[in-house]
Short mmCIF file of C-alpha atoms and ligand atoms in Angstrom, two decimals:
data_model
loop_
_atom_site.label_atom_id
_atom_site.label_comp_id
_atom_site.label_asym_id
_atom_site.label_seq_id
_atom_site.Cartn_x
_atom_site.Cartn_y
_atom_site.Cartn_z
CA MET A 100 -11.85 8.41 18.28
CA THR A 101 -8.66 6.96 19.86
CA ARG A 102 -5.43 6.12 18.10
CA LEU A 103 -3.45 3.75 20.15
CA PRO A 104 0.34 3.29 20.17
CA ASN A 105 0.67 0.66 17.27
CA PHE A 106 3.68 -1.81 17.31
CA SER A 107 2.62 -3.54 14.24
CA ALA A 108 5.54 -5.03 12.25
CA GLY A 109 3.70 -4.11 8.82
CA PRO A 110 1.52 -2.70 7.52
CA ALA A 111 2.46 -0.46 10.20
CA THR A 112 1.49 3.00 11.94
CA LEU A 113 1.52 5.93 9.81
CA PRO A 114 1.91 9.64 11.10
CA GLU A 115 -1.48 10.94 12.16
CA SER A 116 -0.99 14.06 10.22
CA VAL A 117 -0.56 12.16 7.12
CA LEU A 118 -3.82 10.28 7.62
CA ARG A 119 -5.53 13.49 8.47
CA GLN A 120 -4.37 15.08 5.24
CA ALA A 121 -5.36 11.98 3.21
CA GLN A 122 -8.76 12.15 5.00
CA ALA A 123 -9.11 15.81 3.99
CA GLU A 124 -8.30 15.23 0.39
CA MET A 125 -10.02 11.98 0.03
CA LEU A 126 -13.08 13.45 -1.90
CA GLU A 127 -11.20 16.17 -3.81
CA TRP A 128 -7.56 16.73 -4.32
CA ASN A 129 -5.36 19.53 -5.70
CA GLY A 130 -8.31 21.22 -7.34
CA VAL A 131 -8.93 18.60 -9.81
CA GLY A 132 -12.45 17.89 -8.88
CA ALA A 133 -11.87 14.46 -8.02
CA SER A 134 -9.94 12.26 -5.58
CA VAL A 135 -6.29 11.39 -6.48
CA VAL A 136 -7.25 7.88 -6.52
CA GLU A 137 -9.79 8.64 -9.32
CA ILE A 138 -7.70 10.35 -11.96
CA SER A 139 -5.48 9.15 -14.63
CA HIS A 140 -1.81 8.43 -13.72
CA ARG A 141 -0.97 10.05 -17.02
CA SER A 142 -2.75 13.35 -16.05
CA LYS A 143 -0.46 16.51 -15.56
CA GLU A 144 -1.42 16.54 -11.86
CA PHE A 145 -0.49 12.97 -11.13
CA ILE A 146 2.81 13.23 -13.09
CA GLU A 147 3.67 16.42 -11.15
CA LEU A 148 3.04 14.52 -7.97
CA ALA A 149 4.99 11.71 -8.80
CA ALA A 150 7.95 13.85 -9.72
CA GLU A 151 7.75 15.65 -6.52
CA VAL A 152 7.51 12.50 -4.56
CA GLU A 153 10.65 11.15 -6.32
CA ALA A 154 12.55 14.55 -5.61
CA ASN A 155 11.45 14.48 -2.05
CA LEU A 156 12.61 10.92 -1.48
CA ARG A 157 15.81 11.60 -3.18
CA THR A 158 16.57 14.42 -0.85
CA LEU A 159 15.40 12.39 2.21
CA LEU A 160 17.73 9.43 1.30
CA SER A 161 20.39 11.51 -0.33
CA VAL A 162 20.20 9.59 -3.48
CA PRO A 163 23.07 10.30 -5.95
CA ASP A 164 22.14 11.28 -9.48
CA ASP A 165 23.37 8.20 -11.12
CA TYR A 166 20.72 6.17 -9.44
CA ALA A 167 17.27 5.58 -10.74
CA VAL A 168 14.40 5.42 -8.30
CA LEU A 169 11.41 3.18 -9.17
CA PHE A 170 8.10 3.12 -7.44
CA LEU A 171 6.58 -0.41 -8.18
CA ALA A 172 3.48 -2.37 -7.46
CA GLY A 173 4.22 -5.62 -5.66
CA GLY A 174 6.03 -6.15 -2.56
CA ALA A 175 9.60 -6.58 -1.40
CA THR A 176 9.16 -10.33 -2.02
CA THR A 177 8.32 -9.53 -5.69
CA GLN A 178 11.66 -7.55 -5.96
CA GLN A 179 13.40 -10.72 -4.52
CA ALA A 180 12.19 -12.52 -7.50
CA LEU A 181 13.03 -9.83 -9.95
CA LEU A 182 16.61 -9.17 -8.82
CA PRO A 183 17.97 -12.43 -10.37
CA LEU A 184 15.85 -11.93 -13.51
CA ASN A 185 17.26 -8.61 -14.13
CA PHE A 186 20.80 -8.80 -12.85
CA ALA A 187 21.83 -12.54 -13.22
CA THR A 188 24.05 -13.56 -16.04
CA PRO A 189 23.44 -16.98 -17.77
CA GLY A 190 25.19 -19.63 -15.76
CA GLY A 191 26.27 -16.98 -13.18
CA THR A 192 26.11 -17.18 -9.37
CA ALA A 193 24.54 -14.84 -6.94
CA ASP A 194 25.91 -14.70 -3.36
CA TYR A 195 23.39 -14.45 -0.42
CA ILE A 196 24.17 -13.48 3.17
CA VAL A 197 21.46 -14.93 5.60
CA SER A 198 20.91 -13.20 8.88
CA GLY A 199 17.24 -14.21 9.34
CA HIS A 200 14.02 -15.02 7.83
CA TRP A 201 13.94 -12.55 4.95
CA GLY A 202 17.35 -13.40 3.74
CA LYS A 203 15.99 -17.08 3.34
CA THR A 204 12.90 -15.90 1.45
CA ALA A 205 15.18 -13.80 -0.93
CA ILE A 206 16.89 -17.11 -1.78
CA LYS A 207 13.69 -18.97 -2.30
CA GLN A 208 12.69 -16.37 -4.80
CA ALA A 209 15.98 -16.44 -6.54
CA ARG A 210 16.62 -20.17 -6.67
CA PRO A 211 14.47 -21.07 -9.74
CA VAL A 212 16.48 -18.76 -12.01
CA VAL A 213 19.92 -18.39 -10.76
CA LYS A 214 22.56 -20.48 -9.00
CA VAL A 215 22.49 -19.39 -5.32
CA ASN A 216 25.58 -19.32 -3.08
CA ILE A 217 24.90 -18.95 0.56
CA ALA A 218 28.06 -17.17 1.16
CA ALA A 219 27.29 -17.04 4.82
CA THR A 220 24.51 -17.63 7.17
CA SER A 221 24.35 -17.05 11.01
CA GLU A 222 21.49 -19.61 11.56
CA THR A 223 22.48 -21.79 14.64
CA ALA A 224 22.00 -25.67 14.60
CA ASP A 225 18.66 -25.06 16.60
CA GLY A 226 17.30 -22.71 14.02
CA LYS A 227 18.08 -19.43 15.66
CA PHE A 228 19.54 -16.13 14.34
CA LEU A 229 21.56 -13.89 16.88
CA ARG A 230 23.89 -11.97 14.77
CA VAL A 231 24.94 -10.89 11.36
CA PRO A 232 27.70 -13.35 9.99
CA ALA A 233 31.05 -11.74 10.51
CA ARG A 234 32.49 -10.46 7.10
CA SER A 235 35.63 -12.55 7.73
CA GLU A 236 33.33 -15.71 7.34
CA TRP A 237 31.74 -14.74 4.10
CA GLN A 238 32.74 -17.19 1.30
CA LEU A 239 32.11 -14.82 -1.67
CA THR A 240 32.16 -16.09 -5.25
CA PRO A 241 34.81 -14.33 -7.43
CA ASN A 242 32.81 -12.30 -9.87
CA ALA A 243 29.43 -13.10 -8.61
CA ASP A 244 26.59 -11.48 -10.27
CA TYR A 245 25.66 -9.57 -7.03
CA VAL A 246 25.80 -10.00 -3.19
CA HIS A 247 22.41 -9.78 -1.40
CA ILE A 248 21.97 -8.78 2.28
CA THR A 249 18.99 -7.94 4.52
CA ALA A 250 19.78 -4.74 6.22
CA ASN A 251 17.29 -5.29 8.86
CA GLU A 252 15.76 -8.65 9.73
CA THR A 253 12.27 -7.79 10.71
CA ILE A 254 11.36 -10.93 12.38
CA HIS A 255 14.56 -11.81 14.12
CA GLY A 256 15.50 -8.29 15.06
CA ILE A 257 18.94 -8.21 13.46
CA GLU A 258 20.35 -5.08 11.74
CA PHE A 259 23.55 -4.41 9.89
CA ARG A 260 25.12 -1.68 11.63
CA ASP A 261 27.44 -0.79 8.87
CA THR A 262 27.80 -1.40 5.15
CA PRO A 263 30.07 -4.42 4.19
CA ASP A 264 32.64 -4.13 1.75
CA VAL A 265 32.17 -6.63 -1.11
CA GLY A 266 34.66 -5.10 -3.53
CA ASP A 267 33.50 -4.48 -7.10
CA VAL A 268 30.61 -6.92 -6.97
CA PRO A 269 27.22 -5.15 -6.82
CA LEU A 270 25.72 -5.05 -3.34
CA PHE A 271 22.01 -5.50 -3.10
CA ALA A 272 20.22 -4.80 0.11
CA ASP A 273 16.73 -5.29 1.45
CA PHE A 274 16.01 -2.22 3.40
CA SER A 275 12.25 -2.85 3.73
CA SER A 276 12.21 -2.28 7.46
CA ASN A 277 14.80 0.25 8.15
CA ILE A 278 14.89 2.46 5.17
CA ALA A 279 14.99 6.25 6.25
CA SER A 280 15.85 5.34 9.85
CA GLU A 281 19.36 6.71 9.80
CA PRO A 282 21.73 8.26 7.25
CA ILE A 283 23.17 5.67 4.82
CA ASP A 284 25.55 6.07 2.04
CA VAL A 285 23.47 4.91 -0.99
CA GLY A 286 26.49 5.05 -3.12
CA LYS A 287 27.96 2.03 -1.22
CA TYR A 288 25.14 -0.13 -2.59
CA ALA A 289 24.31 -1.03 -6.40
CA LEU A 290 20.62 -1.59 -5.43
CA ILE A 291 18.36 -0.90 -2.43
CA TYR A 292 14.84 -2.02 -2.20
CA ALA A 293 12.09 -1.51 0.31
CA GLY A 294 8.41 -2.47 0.54
CA ALA A 295 6.71 0.86 1.76
CA GLN A 296 4.60 -0.63 4.53
CA LYS A 297 7.31 -0.29 7.26
CA ASN A 298 8.87 2.91 7.16
CA LEU A 299 7.67 4.71 4.07
CA GLY A 300 4.02 4.56 3.96
CA PRO A 301 1.26 2.08 2.87
CA VAL A 302 1.50 -1.45 1.60
CA GLY A 303 1.15 -1.85 -2.20
CA ILE A 304 4.29 0.00 -3.43
CA THR A 305 7.83 -0.72 -3.18
CA VAL A 306 10.87 1.63 -3.78
CA VAL A 307 13.76 0.40 -5.78
CA ILE A 308 16.87 2.62 -5.98
CA VAL A 309 19.35 1.21 -8.55
CA ARG A 310 22.61 2.38 -9.98
CA ARG A 311 21.81 3.23 -13.62
CA ASP A 312 24.78 1.30 -15.19
CA LEU A 313 23.33 -1.87 -13.77
CA LEU A 314 20.01 -1.28 -15.81
CA GLU A 315 22.18 -1.94 -18.74
CA ARG A 316 22.74 -5.58 -17.84
CA ALA A 317 20.95 -8.01 -20.05
CA GLY A 318 19.80 -10.44 -17.18
CA LEU A 319 17.78 -13.44 -17.96
CA PRO A 320 14.72 -13.76 -20.33
CA ARG A 321 11.66 -12.18 -18.91
CA ALA A 322 8.47 -10.25 -19.56
CA ASP A 323 8.92 -6.49 -20.23
CA ILE A 324 6.78 -5.95 -17.04
CA PHE A 325 9.49 -7.56 -15.08
CA ASN A 326 12.23 -5.39 -16.46
CA TYR A 327 13.55 -2.67 -14.30
CA ALA A 328 14.98 -0.91 -17.25
CA SER A 329 11.61 -0.62 -18.86
CA HIS A 330 10.05 0.71 -15.59
CA ALA A 331 12.92 3.35 -15.37
CA ALA A 332 12.52 4.32 -19.01
CA ARG A 333 8.87 5.02 -18.46
CA ASP A 334 9.12 6.74 -14.95
CA SER A 335 7.41 3.70 -13.15
CA MET A 336 4.44 4.20 -15.49
CA LEU A 337 4.70 1.20 -17.63
CA ASN A 338 1.41 0.10 -16.61
CA THR A 339 -1.01 1.75 -14.11
CA PRO A 340 0.97 2.27 -10.97
CA PRO A 341 -0.49 2.02 -7.45
CA THR A 342 -1.40 5.82 -7.42
CA TRP A 343 -3.22 6.00 -4.12
CA ASN A 344 -0.04 4.27 -2.43
CA TRP A 345 2.18 6.62 -4.34
CA TYR A 346 0.37 9.61 -3.06
CA LEU A 347 0.39 8.31 0.70
CA LEU A 348 4.07 7.37 0.50
CA GLY A 349 4.59 10.97 -0.80
CA LEU A 350 2.87 12.44 2.20
CA THR A 351 4.90 10.31 4.58
CA VAL A 352 8.08 11.16 2.90
CA LYS A 353 7.22 14.88 3.16
CA TRP A 354 6.44 14.37 6.80
CA MET A 355 9.83 12.83 7.43
CA LEU A 356 11.57 15.75 5.82
CA ASP A 357 9.47 18.23 7.91
CA GLU A 358 10.36 16.39 11.04
CA GLY A 359 14.04 16.86 10.31
CA GLY A 360 14.97 13.91 7.93
CA VAL A 361 17.02 10.73 8.54
CA ALA A 362 19.35 12.16 11.12
CA GLU A 363 16.37 13.09 13.41
CA PHE A 364 14.94 9.66 12.96
CA ALA A 365 18.19 8.03 13.81
CA ARG A 366 18.05 10.03 17.10
CA ARG A 367 14.45 8.83 17.79
CA SER A 368 15.21 5.28 16.74
CA ALA A 369 18.30 5.30 19.19
CA ARG A 370 16.07 6.67 22.01
CA LYS A 371 13.03 4.33 21.34
CA SER A 372 14.94 1.21 21.08
CA GLN A 373 17.10 2.08 24.07
CA LEU A 374 13.84 2.32 26.13
CA VAL A 375 12.76 -1.09 25.30
CA TYR A 376 16.32 -2.74 25.32
CA ASP A 377 16.76 -1.09 28.95
CA ALA A 378 13.44 -2.63 30.01
CA ILE A 379 14.69 -5.96 28.91
CA ALA A 380 18.32 -5.59 30.28
CA GLN A 381 16.94 -4.37 33.69
CA SER A 382 14.41 -7.23 33.99
CA GLY A 383 17.03 -9.62 35.60
CA GLY A 384 16.21 -12.21 32.84
CA PHE A 385 12.36 -11.97 32.89
CA TYR A 386 12.58 -10.73 29.53
CA ARG A 387 15.12 -12.09 27.02
CA ASN A 388 16.63 -10.93 23.75
CA GLU A 389 19.64 -13.01 22.89
CA VAL A 390 20.57 -11.03 19.71
CA LEU A 391 24.30 -10.01 20.30
CA PRO A 392 24.19 -6.40 21.39
CA GLU A 393 26.03 -5.05 18.33
CA PHE A 394 23.55 -6.42 15.87
CA ARG A 395 20.26 -5.56 17.85
CA SER A 396 17.77 -3.95 15.55
CA ARG A 397 16.48 -0.35 16.32
CA MET A 398 13.38 -1.05 14.36
CA ASN A 399 12.10 -4.54 15.55
CA ILE A 400 12.66 -6.03 18.96
CA PRO A 401 11.58 -9.39 19.65
CA PHE A 402 11.81 -10.70 23.27
CA PHE A 403 10.77 -13.73 25.22
CA LEU A 404 9.10 -14.28 28.54
CA PRO A 405 9.76 -17.18 31.02
CA SER A 406 6.78 -19.29 29.73
CA GLU A 407 4.11 -19.73 27.08
CA GLU A 408 1.42 -18.84 29.68
CA LEU A 409 3.18 -15.42 30.46
CA THR A 410 3.57 -14.75 26.91
CA ALA A 411 -0.14 -15.19 26.10
CA GLN A 412 -0.78 -13.05 29.24
CA PHE A 413 1.33 -10.37 27.99
CA VAL A 414 -0.41 -10.32 24.67
CA VAL A 415 -3.83 -10.02 26.17
CA GLU A 416 -2.83 -7.48 28.85
CA SER A 417 -0.87 -5.19 26.64
CA LYS A 418 -3.66 -5.00 24.22
CA ALA A 419 -6.10 -4.37 27.02
CA ALA A 420 -3.73 -1.56 28.18
CA GLY A 421 -3.98 -0.04 24.63
CA LEU A 422 -0.78 -1.06 23.25
CA LEU A 423 -1.54 -2.60 19.71
CA ALA A 424 0.01 -5.59 17.99
CA LEU A 425 2.79 -6.78 20.20
CA LYS A 426 2.36 -10.53 19.52
CA GLY A 427 5.57 -11.98 18.16
CA HIS A 428 5.78 -13.55 14.57
CA LYS A 429 4.68 -17.04 14.43
CA ALA A 430 8.04 -18.21 13.12
CA ILE A 431 9.72 -17.46 16.47
CA GLY A 432 6.81 -16.63 19.06
CA GLY A 433 7.37 -14.46 22.01
CA ILE A 434 6.69 -10.68 21.81
CA ARG A 435 7.79 -8.43 19.00
CA ALA A 436 7.84 -4.44 19.30
CA SER A 437 8.25 -2.61 16.03
CA LEU A 438 9.34 0.99 16.49
CA TYR A 439 9.23 2.47 12.94
CA ASN A 440 9.69 6.23 12.12
CA ALA A 441 5.98 7.06 12.54
CA LEU A 442 5.87 5.58 16.04
CA PRO A 443 6.20 8.45 18.60
CA VAL A 444 8.79 8.34 21.34
CA PRO A 445 5.99 8.32 24.11
CA ALA A 446 4.74 5.11 22.59
CA ALA A 447 8.04 3.38 23.30
CA GLN A 448 7.89 4.94 26.84
CA ALA A 449 4.53 3.56 27.26
CA LEU A 450 5.74 0.11 26.31
CA ALA A 451 8.72 0.15 28.66
CA GLY A 452 6.60 1.27 31.47
CA PHE A 453 3.99 -1.42 30.74
CA MET A 454 6.88 -4.02 30.58
CA ARG A 455 7.98 -3.04 34.16
CA ASP A 456 4.54 -2.98 35.60
CA PHE A 457 3.77 -6.55 34.00
CA GLN A 458 7.12 -7.87 35.42
CA ASN A 459 6.27 -6.42 38.85
CA ARG A 460 2.88 -8.12 38.93
CA ASN A 461 4.17 -11.54 37.38
CA GLY A 462 7.81 -11.69 38.00
C1 PLP B 507 8.05 -7.15 5.38
C2 PLP B 507 9.35 -7.51 4.60
C3 PLP B 507 9.52 -8.21 3.32
C4 PLP B 507 8.22 -8.65 2.63
O1 PLP B 507 7.52 -7.63 2.08
P1 PLP B 507 6.29 -7.86 1.23
O2 PLP B 507 5.90 -6.45 0.85
O3 PLP B 507 5.24 -8.58 2.17
O4 PLP B 507 6.68 -8.93 0.04
C5 PLP B 507 10.70 -8.58 2.86
N1 PLP B 507 11.76 -8.14 3.50
C6 PLP B 507 11.80 -7.56 4.65
C7 PLP B 507 13.09 -7.10 5.40
C8 PLP B 507 10.63 -7.12 5.28
O5 PLP B 507 10.54 -6.54 6.56
#
């Protein structure tokens, strides 16, 4: 068996120890005589598991007590559709800041139900994103229902490096691809959401961290199953939750705590991304990443080679060299390296080494 360095953007690599534990517990878990995936979510054992996972996630992310933590089926895109349903006011406006692809999908999901104001976008005339729009450029709506940002743009490789000040308007942030990668002040956000399949575990479960007072907002007409307040009132067990995913997420969160928590992952993320950005910077233009340095993502690094032929060759040869999933997203092409928490530092070293070697042979 060979597990290879896996740079997949999501679903993404998981810690080997987590997979081993899941394997060991696959047939029988926690003395219940069955797998965790075969028992009722209303069983005492599963309810205890769920409570422990929530407590650990709260510790990992330093979530204040006045925030609810929800574990929901459906992806980050589903939350993008639920945000306006739950928090828009009839006739109100929601402000969106666009710094890449996922900011646009958030708008697409919101438009059918709320008036969307694109308060700022950094999209260039030729469709590129190279930065987060400067706060001074944001045209915020007074008394907007909320302001939405994408904390890390997974495809374009653009990351907010600080929390913007939007006054008293609730700040909502899509942290799908950089949650738990550095300490953040949850209290500066009204709502944080993250699909688990990048930094928190497996696909199929999404974490929503929401200030409890917001759950009192009436929102727009919607089914109960689309109602965050109902999910919160029922501890995310309004219907059958994705129990297996919840369990795997729990193992991953525990692993992150055991490894030293978000401060440690901030150090590792800085080191891993520096290795790859250095290989780009020292390539004399052979590799290109045009994102302004202060907004470069530590999690996802897209880069480009001099020609389509060399890009295709890089994809083939990196795979042959045992480096998985480096092909860029079809929206922008090129190469993309995702360096999530579960990717070990030596994997980034191996990539940087391969990049230098490839350039020496083809540059
Ligand atoms: C992956 C991703 C999404 C989409 O997640 P789904 O779970 O596929 O809906 C949304 N936002 C960001 C920032 C992402 O990285």
